[in-house]
């Protein structure tokens, strides 16, 4: 499973795992959207702590979820980003639609 | 520039091969002892180019994607990703950030990512014949860090 989801009425939290590309994004999208449609939360939190790779399909994934969450007045929060993925999200201007934040321990994973 | 080492492979335009293609190119480039950031940049650029072949070049059928990688004198990596798909009507427009013919789940950032994470990119496309994207990136390697 590339995504694990914990849902309440206030918040849907999706823990993404592994590599996010055009191939894996389809399943992730379906799982998150079914939780969003069921709970219509105020907040969608996407946790990238266990994501090892992402290309622009991951940007499309966030943009698509933003549109859905916005349609019932919610917000999107993207957390635990590696420096590399944070850089792509900035490049894409995602800060305009979601609050994005880097991983706490930035020293270990990326330059071993 | 002189070619030090090269490899070629052909994969079907199936989305499961996106991960395989970028991993294969990354494994080939590993002989230059790249940093994790350099490897990640190459994987991302290759992933974008291969995804374009799957999503755009062969939208309704499965075709072949021809991948070639070479290590050039001085530590530059050249990767070309070629398809025999539908071709791009207007390459300049296709390369504009956020431009996409598909909308919805596609961000329109494929070429922008390729440009940002490599040193040079060239795109040749003929309608009805196919597209070749060639990427160049100098690998400084871990010794330089």
Tab-separated table of N, CA, C and O in Angstrom, chain A residues 19 21-23 29 53-57 59-61 63-65 67 84 87-88 91-92 109-112, chain B residues 15-16 18-19 22 36-37 40-41 43-44 47-48 51 54-55 104-107 109-110 113 116-117 142:
chain	number	residue	atom	x	y	z
A	19	UNK	N	7.723	5.565	-3.634
A	19	UNK	CA	7.956	6.419	-4.792
A	19	UNK	C	6.620	6.911	-5.365
A	19	UNK	O	5.745	6.115	-5.668
A	21	UNK	N	4.974	8.501	-8.460
A	21	UNK	CA	5.089	8.868	-9.872
A	21	UNK	C	3.710	8.717	-10.513
A	21	UNK	O	2.714	8.487	-9.811
A	22	UNK	N	3.652	8.863	-11.822
A	22	UNK	CA	2.372	8.763	-12.530
A	22	UNK	C	1.718	7.403	-12.284
A	22	UNK	O	0.503	7.293	-12.157
A	23	UNK	N	2.564	6.359	-12.172
A	23	UNK	CA	2.043	5.000	-11.958
A	23	UNK	C	1.385	4.851	-10.588
A	23	UNK	O	0.257	4.397	-10.475
A	29	UNK	N	-4.400	8.498	-5.234
A	29	UNK	CA	-5.493	9.445	-5.468
A	29	UNK	C	-6.845	8.819	-5.115
A	29	UNK	O	-7.655	9.412	-4.405
A	53	UNK	N	10.899	9.144	-3.272
A	53	UNK	CA	11.057	9.758	-4.586
A	53	UNK	C	9.738	10.376	-5.000
A	53	UNK	O	8.673	9.820	-4.718
A	54	UNK	N	9.817	11.515	-5.686
A	54	UNK	CA	8.604	12.096	-6.249
A	54	UNK	C	8.947	12.874	-7.508
A	54	UNK	O	9.959	13.567	-7.551
A	55	UNK	N	8.129	12.762	-8.537
A	55	UNK	CA	8.290	13.621	-9.713
A	55	UNK	C	7.066	14.533	-9.818
A	55	UNK	O	6.294	14.651	-8.862
A	56	UNK	N	6.851	15.173	-10.957
A	56	UNK	CA	5.790	16.179	-11.031
A	56	UNK	C	4.393	15.576	-10.900
A	56	UNK	O	3.424	16.303	-10.673
A	57	UNK	N	4.283	14.254	-11.013
A	57	UNK	CA	2.983	13.615	-10.769
A	57	UNK	C	2.526	13.865	-9.339
A	57	UNK	O	1.323	13.946	-9.067
A	59	UNK	N	3.040	16.601	-7.734
A	59	UNK	CA	2.506	17.970	-7.702
A	59	UNK	C	1.051	17.950	-8.173
A	59	UNK	O	0.170	18.540	-7.547
A	60	UNK	N	0.819	17.224	-9.272
A	60	UNK	CA	-0.542	17.096	-9.798
A	60	UNK	C	-1.472	16.482	-8.766
A	60	UNK	O	-2.634	16.871	-8.647
A	61	UNK	N	-0.927	15.527	-8.009
A	61	UNK	CA	-1.709	14.856	-6.961
A	61	UNK	C	-2.180	15.871	-5.914
A	61	UNK	O	-3.350	15.869	-5.516
A	63	UNK	N	-2.364	19.212	-6.305
A	63	UNK	CA	-3.262	20.193	-6.921
A	63	UNK	C	-4.685	19.647	-7.054
A	63	UNK	O	-5.668	20.344	-6.780
A	64	UNK	N	-4.794	18.396	-7.456
A	64	UNK	CA	-6.106	17.760	-7.607
A	64	UNK	C	-6.837	17.630	-6.277
A	64	UNK	O	-8.045	17.892	-6.185
A	65	UNK	N	-6.077	17.252	-5.208
A	65	UNK	CA	-6.701	17.102	-3.887
A	65	UNK	C	-7.099	18.472	-3.332
A	65	UNK	O	-8.098	18.615	-2.664
A	67	UNK	N	-8.150	21.013	-5.042
A	67	UNK	CA	-9.425	21.407	-5.663
A	67	UNK	C	-10.607	20.723	-4.975
A	67	UNK	O	-11.633	21.341	-4.716
A	84	UNK	N	14.872	17.855	-1.025
A	84	UNK	CA	14.723	17.717	-2.482
A	84	UNK	C	13.263	17.910	-2.918
A	84	UNK	O	12.967	18.655	-3.847
A	87	UNK	N	12.048	21.376	-2.520
A	87	UNK	CA	12.530	22.223	-3.615
A	87	UNK	C	11.594	22.153	-4.835
A	87	UNK	O	11.260	23.178	-5.420
A	88	UNK	N	11.145	20.955	-5.200
A	88	UNK	CA	10.227	20.844	-6.351
A	88	UNK	C	8.902	21.527	-6.052
A	88	UNK	O	8.314	22.158	-6.915
A	91	UNK	N	9.320	25.138	-6.446
A	91	UNK	CA	9.436	25.420	-7.880
A	91	UNK	C	8.054	25.483	-8.524
A	91	UNK	O	7.783	26.304	-9.393
A	92	UNK	N	7.172	24.606	-8.061
A	92	UNK	CA	5.832	24.519	-8.639
A	92	UNK	C	4.876	25.574	-8.064
A	92	UNK	O	3.745	25.692	-8.512
A	109	UNK	N	19.029	11.787	6.137
A	109	UNK	CA	18.585	10.975	5.002
A	109	UNK	C	19.193	11.349	3.653
A	109	UNK	O	19.434	10.476	2.830
A	110	UNK	N	19.464	12.633	3.426
A	110	UNK	CA	19.739	13.028	2.054
A	110	UNK	C	21.201	13.050	1.615
A	110	UNK	O	21.471	13.142	0.432
A	111	UNK	N	22.135	12.991	2.532
A	111	UNK	CA	23.513	13.013	2.064
A	111	UNK	C	24.410	12.018	2.773
A	111	UNK	O	25.476	12.338	3.266
A	112	UNK	N	23.941	10.826	2.781
A	112	UNK	CA	24.735	9.779	3.426
A	112	UNK	C	25.942	9.438	2.591
A	112	UNK	O	25.860	9.452	1.379
B	15	UNK	N	2.996	2.178	-17.455
B	15	UNK	CA	3.390	3.058	-16.348
B	15	UNK	C	4.264	2.345	-15.319
B	15	UNK	O	5.071	2.970	-14.648
B	16	UNK	N	4.138	1.023	-15.233
B	16	UNK	CA	4.984	0.275	-14.291
B	16	UNK	C	6.464	0.447	-14.653
B	16	UNK	O	7.342	0.339	-13.802
B	18	UNK	N	7.962	3.211	-15.491
B	18	UNK	CA	8.520	4.515	-15.086
B	18	UNK	C	9.585	4.311	-14.012
B	18	UNK	O	10.696	4.841	-14.112
B	19	UNK	N	9.242	3.542	-13.004
B	19	UNK	CA	10.179	3.283	-11.905
B	19	UNK	C	11.383	2.491	-12.361
B	19	UNK	O	12.521	2.774	-11.979
B	22	UNK	N	13.859	4.847	-14.559
B	22	UNK	CA	14.704	5.811	-13.822
B	22	UNK	C	15.726	5.076	-12.951
B	22	UNK	O	16.853	5.532	-12.792
B	36	UNK	N	23.780	11.770	-3.646
B	36	UNK	CA	22.369	11.365	-3.661
B	36	UNK	C	21.504	12.426	-4.336
B	36	UNK	O	20.527	12.106	-5.005
B	37	UNK	N	21.888	13.695	-4.183
B	37	UNK	CA	21.142	14.757	-4.861
B	37	UNK	C	21.260	14.632	-6.378
B	37	UNK	O	20.271	14.807	-7.100
B	40	UNK	N	19.197	11.758	-7.534
B	40	UNK	CA	17.787	12.112	-7.431
B	40	UNK	C	17.367	13.036	-8.586
B	40	UNK	O	16.279	12.875	-9.160
B	41	UNK	N	18.228	13.978	-8.955
B	41	UNK	CA	17.937	14.885	-10.079
B	41	UNK	C	17.783	14.099	-11.386
B	41	UNK	O	16.860	14.344	-12.166
B	43	UNK	N	17.071	10.877	-11.719
B	43	UNK	CA	15.876	10.019	-11.662
B	43	UNK	C	14.621	10.835	-11.962
B	43	UNK	O	13.722	10.393	-12.685
B	44	UNK	N	14.590	12.040	-11.410
B	44	UNK	CA	13.406	12.858	-11.610
B	44	UNK	C	13.248	13.250	-13.080
B	44	UNK	O	12.162	13.143	-13.643
B	47	UNK	N	12.246	10.244	-15.163
B	47	UNK	CA	10.870	9.892	-14.855
B	47	UNK	C	9.885	10.794	-15.605
B	47	UNK	O	8.877	10.325	-16.149
B	48	UNK	N	10.200	12.088	-15.681
B	48	UNK	CA	9.332	13.030	-16.404
B	48	UNK	C	9.284	12.693	-17.893
B	48	UNK	O	8.212	12.681	-18.509
B	51	UNK	N	7.425	9.394	-18.474
B	51	UNK	CA	5.988	9.600	-18.242
B	51	UNK	C	5.346	10.321	-19.431
B	51	UNK	O	4.241	9.974	-19.861
B	54	UNK	N	4.537	7.878	-22.089
B	54	UNK	CA	3.399	7.011	-21.754
B	54	UNK	C	2.073	7.776	-21.846
B	54	UNK	O	1.091	7.286	-22.401
B	55	UNK	N	2.084	9.000	-21.312
B	55	UNK	CA	0.843	9.762	-21.215
B	55	UNK	C	0.497	10.460	-22.536
B	55	UNK	O	-0.657	10.491	-22.946
B	104	UNK	N	-6.535	18.521	-15.160
B	104	UNK	CA	-6.850	17.619	-14.062
B	104	UNK	C	-5.648	17.257	-13.223
B	104	UNK	O	-5.111	18.093	-12.518
B	105	UNK	N	-5.222	16.015	-13.336
B	105	UNK	CA	-4.172	15.516	-12.460
B	105	UNK	C	-2.760	15.804	-12.958
B	105	UNK	O	-1.792	15.491	-12.286
B	106	UNK	N	-2.616	16.329	-14.175
B	106	UNK	CA	-1.272	16.618	-14.665
B	106	UNK	C	-0.956	18.086	-14.392
B	106	UNK	O	-1.738	18.965	-14.742
B	107	UNK	N	0.216	18.319	-13.788
B	107	UNK	CA	0.556	19.673	-13.347
B	107	UNK	C	1.106	20.533	-14.481
B	107	UNK	O	1.166	21.747	-14.364
B	109	UNK	N	4.245	20.329	-15.521
B	109	UNK	CA	5.578	20.724	-15.051
B	109	UNK	C	6.686	19.794	-15.531
B	109	UNK	O	7.842	19.939	-15.137
B	110	UNK	N	6.348	18.813	-16.364
B	110	UNK	CA	7.350	17.817	-16.777
B	110	UNK	C	8.611	18.445	-17.342
B	110	UNK	O	9.713	18.191	-16.852
B	113	UNK	N	10.570	20.603	-14.804
B	113	UNK	CA	11.380	19.801	-13.889
B	113	UNK	C	12.651	19.316	-14.608
B	113	UNK	O	13.752	19.411	-14.080
B	116	UNK	N	15.015	22.190	-14.807
B	116	UNK	CA	15.557	22.618	-13.515
B	116	UNK	C	16.588	21.655	-12.950
B	116	UNK	O	17.481	22.065	-12.241
B	117	UNK	N	16.422	20.371	-13.245
B	117	UNK	CA	17.264	19.384	-12.584
B	117	UNK	C	18.369	18.811	-13.475
B	117	UNK	O	19.057	17.886	-13.087
B	142	UNK	N	30.715	12.460	-5.394
B	142	UNK	CA	30.849	12.651	-3.945
B	142	UNK	C	32.224	13.174	-3.562
B	142	UNK	O	32.402	13.806	-2.531
